[in-house]
Each structure stands twice: as structure tokens, then as C-alpha cells.
CSV table of C-alpha atoms in Angstrom, one decimal:
chain,number,residue,atom,x,y,z
A,79,MET,CA,-173.6,-157.6,16.7
A,80,ALA,CA,-173.8,-154.4,18.4
A,81,SER,CA,-170.7,-152.4,18.3
A,82,GLU,CA,-169.1,-151.6,21.5
A,83,VAL,CA,-168.2,-148.0,22.2
A,84,THR,CA,-165.3,-147.5,24.6
A,85,TYR,CA,-165.1,-144.3,26.5
A,86,ALA,CA,-161.8,-143.0,28.0
A,87,GLU,CA,-161.8,-140.4,30.6
A,88,VAL,CA,-159.3,-137.7,29.7
A,89,LYS,CA,-158.5,-135.0,32.3
A,90,PHE,CA,-157.0,-131.7,31.0
A,91,GLN,CA,-155.2,-129.5,33.4
A,92,LYS,CA,-156.5,-126.0,33.4
A,93,ALA,CA,-154.2,-124.2,31.1
A,94,SER,CA,-152.6,-121.0,32.5
A,95,PRO,CA,-153.6,-117.9,30.7
A,96,ALA,CA,-151.1,-116.8,28.1
A,97,ALA,CA,-148.5,-114.4,29.4
A,98,GLU,CA,-149.3,-110.9,28.4
A,99,VAL,CA,-146.7,-109.4,26.2
A,100,LYS,CA,-146.3,-105.7,26.5
A,101,VAL,CA,-145.6,-104.0,23.3
A,102,PRO,CA,-143.9,-100.6,23.7
A,103,PRO,CA,-145.9,-97.8,22.3
A,104,LYS,CA,-145.0,-96.9,18.9
A,105,THR,CA,-142.8,-93.8,18.8
A,106,LYS,CA,-143.1,-91.3,16.1
A,107,LYS,CA,-140.0,-91.3,14.1
A,108,CYS,CA,-138.2,-88.0,13.9
A,109,GLU,CA,-137.9,-87.0,10.4
A,110,HIS,CA,-134.4,-85.4,9.7
A,111,HIS,CA,-134.6,-82.4,7.6
A,112,PRO,CA,-131.1,-81.2,6.5
A,113,GLN,CA,-130.5,-77.6,7.5
A,114,LYS,CA,-129.7,-75.4,4.6
A,115,TYR,CA,-126.7,-72.9,4.9
A,116,PRO,CA,-125.9,-70.1,2.5
A,117,ALA,CA,-123.6,-71.2,-0.2
A,118,TRP,CA,-121.1,-68.5,0.7
A,119,LEU,CA,-120.7,-69.5,4.4
A,120,PRO,CA,-117.8,-72.1,3.8
A,121,TRP,CA,-116.0,-69.4,1.8
A,122,LEU,CA,-116.4,-67.0,4.7
A,123,ILE,CA,-115.1,-69.5,7.3
A,124,SER,CA,-112.1,-70.3,5.1
A,125,LEU,CA,-111.3,-66.6,4.7
A,126,LEU,CA,-111.5,-66.0,8.4
A,127,LEU,CA,-109.1,-68.9,9.1
A,128,PHE,CA,-106.7,-67.6,6.5
A,129,LEU,CA,-106.7,-64.1,8.1
A,130,VAL,CA,-106.1,-65.6,11.6
A,131,CYS,CA,-103.1,-67.6,10.3
A,132,LEU,CA,-101.8,-64.5,8.4
A,133,ALA,CA,-102.0,-62.4,11.6
A,134,LEU,CA,-100.1,-65.1,13.6
A,135,ALA,CA,-97.4,-65.3,10.9
A,136,ILE,CA,-97.0,-61.5,10.9
A,137,ALA,CA,-96.8,-61.4,14.7
A,138,LEU,CA,-94.2,-64.2,14.8
A,139,LEU,CA,-92.1,-62.4,12.1
A,140,ALA,CA,-92.3,-59.1,14.0
A,141,ALA,CA,-91.2,-60.8,17.2
A,142,SER,CA,-88.3,-62.5,15.5
A,143,LEU,CA,-87.0,-59.2,14.1
A,144,CYS,CA,-87.5,-57.2,17.3
A,145,PRO,CA,-84.1,-56.8,19.0
A,146,GLY,CA,-83.9,-58.9,22.2
A,147,SER,CA,-87.0,-60.9,21.4
A,148,ASP,CA,-85.2,-64.1,20.7
A,149,SER,CA,-83.9,-64.6,24.2
A,150,GLY,CA,-87.1,-63.7,26.0
A,151,ASP,CA,-85.1,-61.4,28.3
A,152,GLN,CA,-86.0,-57.9,29.2
A,153,PRO,CA,-84.6,-55.4,26.7
A,154,THR,CA,-81.4,-53.7,27.7
A,155,ALA,CA,-81.1,-49.9,28.2
A,156,LEU,CA,-79.5,-49.7,24.8
A,157,GLN,CA,-82.5,-51.5,23.2
A,158,GLN,CA,-85.0,-49.3,25.1
A,159,ARG,CA,-83.3,-46.1,24.0
A,160,ALA,CA,-82.5,-46.8,20.4
A,161,MET,CA,-85.4,-46.1,18.0
A,162,GLU,CA,-83.7,-46.9,14.7
A,163,TRP,CA,-81.5,-50.0,14.1
A,164,ARG,CA,-79.3,-51.1,11.3
A,165,CYS,CA,-78.7,-54.9,10.7
A,166,THR,CA,-76.0,-56.7,8.9
A,167,SER,CA,-76.1,-60.4,7.8
A,168,ALA,CA,-74.0,-62.5,10.2
A,169,LEU,CA,-72.2,-65.3,8.4
A,170,PRO,CA,-71.9,-68.1,9.2
A,171,GLN,CA,-75.4,-68.2,10.6
A,172,SER,CA,-75.7,-69.7,14.0
A,173,LYS,CA,-78.8,-71.1,15.7
A,174,GLY,CA,-80.9,-69.8,12.9
A,175,LEU,CA,-80.1,-66.2,13.8
A,176,GLY,CA,-78.7,-64.5,10.8
A,177,TRP,CA,-78.5,-60.8,11.6
A,178,ARG,CA,-76.6,-58.6,13.9
A,179,CYS,CA,-78.0,-55.2,14.7
A,180,CYS,CA,-76.7,-51.9,16.1
A,181,PRO,CA,-78.5,-48.6,16.8
A,182,ARG,CA,-78.3,-46.1,14.0
A,183,ASP,CA,-75.0,-44.1,14.1
A,184,TRP,CA,-73.2,-46.9,15.9
A,185,LYS,CA,-70.5,-49.0,14.2
A,186,LEU,CA,-70.8,-52.8,14.0
A,187,PHE,CA,-67.7,-55.0,14.3
A,188,GLN,CA,-68.0,-58.8,14.9
A,189,GLU,CA,-70.3,-59.0,17.9
A,190,SER,CA,-70.1,-55.5,19.3
A,191,CYS,CA,-71.5,-52.0,18.5
A,192,TYR,CA,-69.4,-48.9,18.9
A,193,TYR,CA,-70.3,-45.3,19.4
A,194,LEU,CA,-67.9,-42.5,18.6
A,195,SER,CA,-68.9,-39.3,20.4
A,196,PRO,CA,-68.9,-35.9,18.7
A,197,ASP,CA,-68.6,-34.1,22.0
A,198,PRO,CA,-65.8,-34.2,24.7
A,199,LEU,CA,-66.4,-35.1,28.4
A,200,SER,CA,-64.1,-36.0,31.3
A,201,TRP,CA,-63.3,-39.7,31.8
A,202,ALA,CA,-65.8,-40.2,34.6
A,203,GLU,CA,-68.5,-38.4,32.6
A,204,SER,CA,-67.7,-40.4,29.5
A,205,GLU,CA,-68.1,-43.7,31.4
A,206,GLN,CA,-71.4,-42.4,32.9
A,207,ASN,CA,-72.6,-41.4,29.4
A,208,CYS,CA,-71.8,-44.8,28.0
A,209,THR,CA,-73.5,-46.6,30.9
A,210,GLY,CA,-76.6,-44.4,30.5
A,211,MET,CA,-76.9,-45.8,26.9
A,212,GLY,CA,-76.5,-49.4,28.1
A,213,ALA,CA,-72.9,-49.6,27.1
A,214,HIS,CA,-69.4,-49.0,28.6
A,215,LEU,CA,-66.2,-47.4,27.5
A,216,VAL,CA,-64.6,-49.7,24.9
A,217,VAL,CA,-62.6,-52.7,26.0
A,218,ILE,CA,-60.2,-53.7,23.3
A,219,ASN,CA,-59.5,-57.4,23.2
A,220,SER,CA,-57.7,-58.0,19.9
A,221,LYS,CA,-55.5,-56.4,17.2
A,222,ALA,CA,-58.4,-56.8,14.8
A,223,GLU,CA,-60.6,-54.7,17.0
A,224,GLN,CA,-57.9,-52.1,17.5
A,225,ASN,CA,-57.4,-51.8,13.8
A,226,PHE,CA,-61.1,-51.5,13.1
A,227,LEU,CA,-61.5,-48.7,15.6
A,228,SER,CA,-58.4,-46.9,14.4
A,229,LYS,CA,-59.7,-46.8,10.9
A,230,GLU,CA,-63.1,-45.6,12.1
A,231,LEU,CA,-61.5,-42.8,14.0
A,232,GLN,CA,-59.6,-41.6,11.0
A,233,LYS,CA,-62.8,-41.4,9.0
A,234,PHE,CA,-64.7,-39.7,11.9
A,235,ARG,CA,-62.4,-36.7,12.3
A,236,LYS,CA,-64.2,-35.0,15.2
A,237,GLY,CA,-61.3,-34.8,17.6
A,238,GLU,CA,-57.8,-36.1,18.4
A,239,ASN,CA,-58.2,-38.1,21.6
A,240,TYR,CA,-60.9,-40.7,22.4
A,241,TYR,CA,-61.2,-42.3,25.8
A,242,ILE,CA,-61.2,-46.1,26.0
A,243,GLY,CA,-62.1,-48.1,29.1
A,244,LEU,CA,-58.6,-48.4,30.5
A,245,LYS,CA,-57.6,-46.5,33.6
A,246,ALA,CA,-54.9,-46.7,36.3
A,247,GLN,CA,-56.3,-47.2,39.8
A,248,GLU,CA,-52.7,-46.9,41.1
A,249,GLN,CA,-49.7,-45.5,39.3
A,250,GLU,CA,-49.6,-47.4,36.0
A,251,GLU,CA,-51.7,-50.3,37.4
A,252,TRP,CA,-54.1,-50.5,34.4
A,253,HIS,CA,-57.6,-51.9,34.7
A,254,TRP,CA,-60.4,-52.3,32.2
A,255,VAL,CA,-63.8,-51.1,33.2
A,256,ASP,CA,-65.4,-54.5,32.7
A,257,GLN,CA,-62.8,-56.2,34.9
A,258,THR,CA,-61.1,-57.9,31.9
A,259,PRO,CA,-57.5,-58.7,33.0
A,260,PHE,CA,-55.1,-56.3,31.4
A,261,ASN,CA,-52.7,-58.0,29.1
A,262,GLU,CA,-49.5,-56.0,28.5
A,263,THR,CA,-48.6,-58.0,25.4
A,264,ALA,CA,-51.9,-57.0,23.8
A,265,ALA,CA,-51.6,-53.3,24.5
A,266,PHE,CA,-51.2,-50.8,21.7
A,267,TRP,CA,-49.2,-47.9,23.2
A,268,ARG,CA,-47.6,-45.2,21.1
A,269,LYS,CA,-43.9,-45.0,21.1
A,270,GLY,CA,-42.7,-43.7,24.5
A,271,GLU,CA,-46.0,-44.4,26.1
A,272,PRO,CA,-47.3,-44.8,28.7
A,273,SER,CA,-45.5,-41.8,30.1
A,274,HIS,CA,-44.7,-41.7,33.8
A,275,THR,CA,-46.2,-38.2,34.3
A,276,TYR,CA,-48.2,-38.0,37.6
A,277,GLY,CA,-51.9,-37.8,37.2
A,278,GLU,CA,-52.0,-39.3,33.7
A,279,ASP,CA,-54.3,-42.2,34.7
A,280,CYS,CA,-56.6,-42.4,31.8
A,281,VAL,CA,-56.0,-43.8,28.3
A,282,VAL,CA,-57.1,-42.5,24.9
A,283,MET,CA,-56.7,-43.5,21.3
A,284,HIS,CA,-54.9,-40.8,19.4
A,285,ARG,CA,-56.6,-40.4,16.1
A,286,LEU,CA,-53.6,-38.9,14.3
A,287,SER,CA,-51.2,-41.6,15.3
A,288,GLU,CA,-50.3,-44.4,12.9
A,289,PRO,CA,-52.3,-47.5,13.8
A,290,PRO,CA,-52.3,-49.9,15.5
A,291,ASN,CA,-50.1,-48.3,18.2
A,292,ASN,CA,-52.0,-45.2,19.1
A,293,TRP,CA,-52.7,-45.4,22.9
A,294,ASN,CA,-51.7,-42.6,25.1
A,295,ASN,CA,-52.1,-42.0,28.8
A,296,VAL,CA,-53.4,-38.6,29.7
A,297,LYS,CA,-55.0,-36.6,32.5
A,298,CYS,CA,-58.6,-37.5,32.9
A,299,TRP,CA,-59.9,-34.2,31.5
A,300,SER,CA,-62.2,-33.5,28.6
A,301,HIS,CA,-61.8,-35.8,25.6
A,302,HIS,CA,-64.1,-37.7,23.1
A,303,ARG,CA,-65.0,-41.3,23.9
A,304,ILE,CA,-65.8,-44.7,22.4
A,305,CYS,CA,-68.7,-46.6,23.9
A,306,GLU,CA,-69.1,-50.3,23.3
A,307,ALA,CA,-72.2,-52.6,23.7
A,308,ALA,CA,-73.1,-56.1,22.6
A,309,ALA,CA,-74.7,-56.3,19.2
A,310,VAL,CA,-78.3,-57.6,19.1
A,311,THR,CA,-78.7,-60.9,17.2
A,312,VAL,CA,-82.0,-61.7,15.5
């Protein structure tokens, strides 16, 4: 028996060509070669940073000790003229500022500096001289201040009479140079003063009188003077 062979017709669809895959070109890897620095370079950088910090610290310290630098204001005439200063610790310390400074040859008391003149001038010239130094003729506000100045005058011994900033604009109408109201109960007249002599419109402290009452009204002629300015706090 002859075997039968069966044939089947098979149709194949034409296969689409395989999609072309683009392969990026190979890039050459960059080889990293660490840069070599001299062994002393980190030490040099550290030294430079230290010197910069040190310079800043010195600048800040100098600024803090410079009179008038703490407020950022322009220096006063007194600060511009004075070349040498003397500072005293201020206790209790306030706002981190612990020193009060006066120009050399000025006297410090509380928050003011005082200048006792070795030479005599008229009252108007005395006030002009004080103003030229960034000060004014002294304005006495308390018994403590009066006692301090009286003791300083007794040690100074350059003359008998020293102008203060008190003057009569009218007969016995006393006025302080800085417009502080005159308080009769806080005045320190000598016994029998003020006298009612015409023309005695200026006031001095009499060095030889027993403190605290040593004020005397005089004619505005040539006498020594006491200038006052605010102390510089640093």
C-alpha cells in the first residue's frame, strides 16, 4: 500500500527587516590623575588665614580703644585736639564699656573731664578758650562735684580765683553757660556773697576759701578758669 503524502500550503508573510539599533560610539574614558601639591601648601594657607584673623582682631581692638569710636559719631573738637589720653576703669561697667578717658592734664570725675588753667583770661576769653577745646566753663550740678573741684584747686595752687560757667545777664540773674536752670538751693556762695556791687556779673571759685562754700561774684576781668567736657567712654 503506497503511502500517501499530504502537502500543506504554508504562506509566510515577508518578515520586516530587523530594526537597526544605533550604538553610540564608544567614548574614551578620561583617566583622572590626581594633581600633586607641595606638602607645605596647606601649612601656608593656614598661616595666611591666621594672619588675616589676627589683623582683624587687632583692628577691632584698636577701634574699641579709640575715643569716640564706639558711637560711630564724628570725633569732637576735644578728641581731635588731644593727642594723649588717660583712662580709668569705670565701675560698674555698663553696656560692655568699662573705661572713661580724659586728655592728659585733665581731671576725671564721674562722667566729666576738667581742665584747670595755669593762665588767667577774662570771662569771655575763658569761655572762648574752653569752647575752642571742645568744652565749656564748668557747670556745677552737685555738692560732690563742688567738693571734688575745691580739693583739686587746693592742690593746683596756680591762682586764687577760677571762673565757672555762671554769669549774670541782668543784675543777679544768674545763668549757666549750658542753659542748665540755676538752682539757688544748690549754690555754694561764700559768706556775704553774692555781693551787690555793680558790674560783678561773673562767678569764680575762690581757691583759699574753705570748701564747699567758695563762690564769689567778681568783675569779669582776668582770672583762671575751669573747663568741663564729657569724658570719653570706651
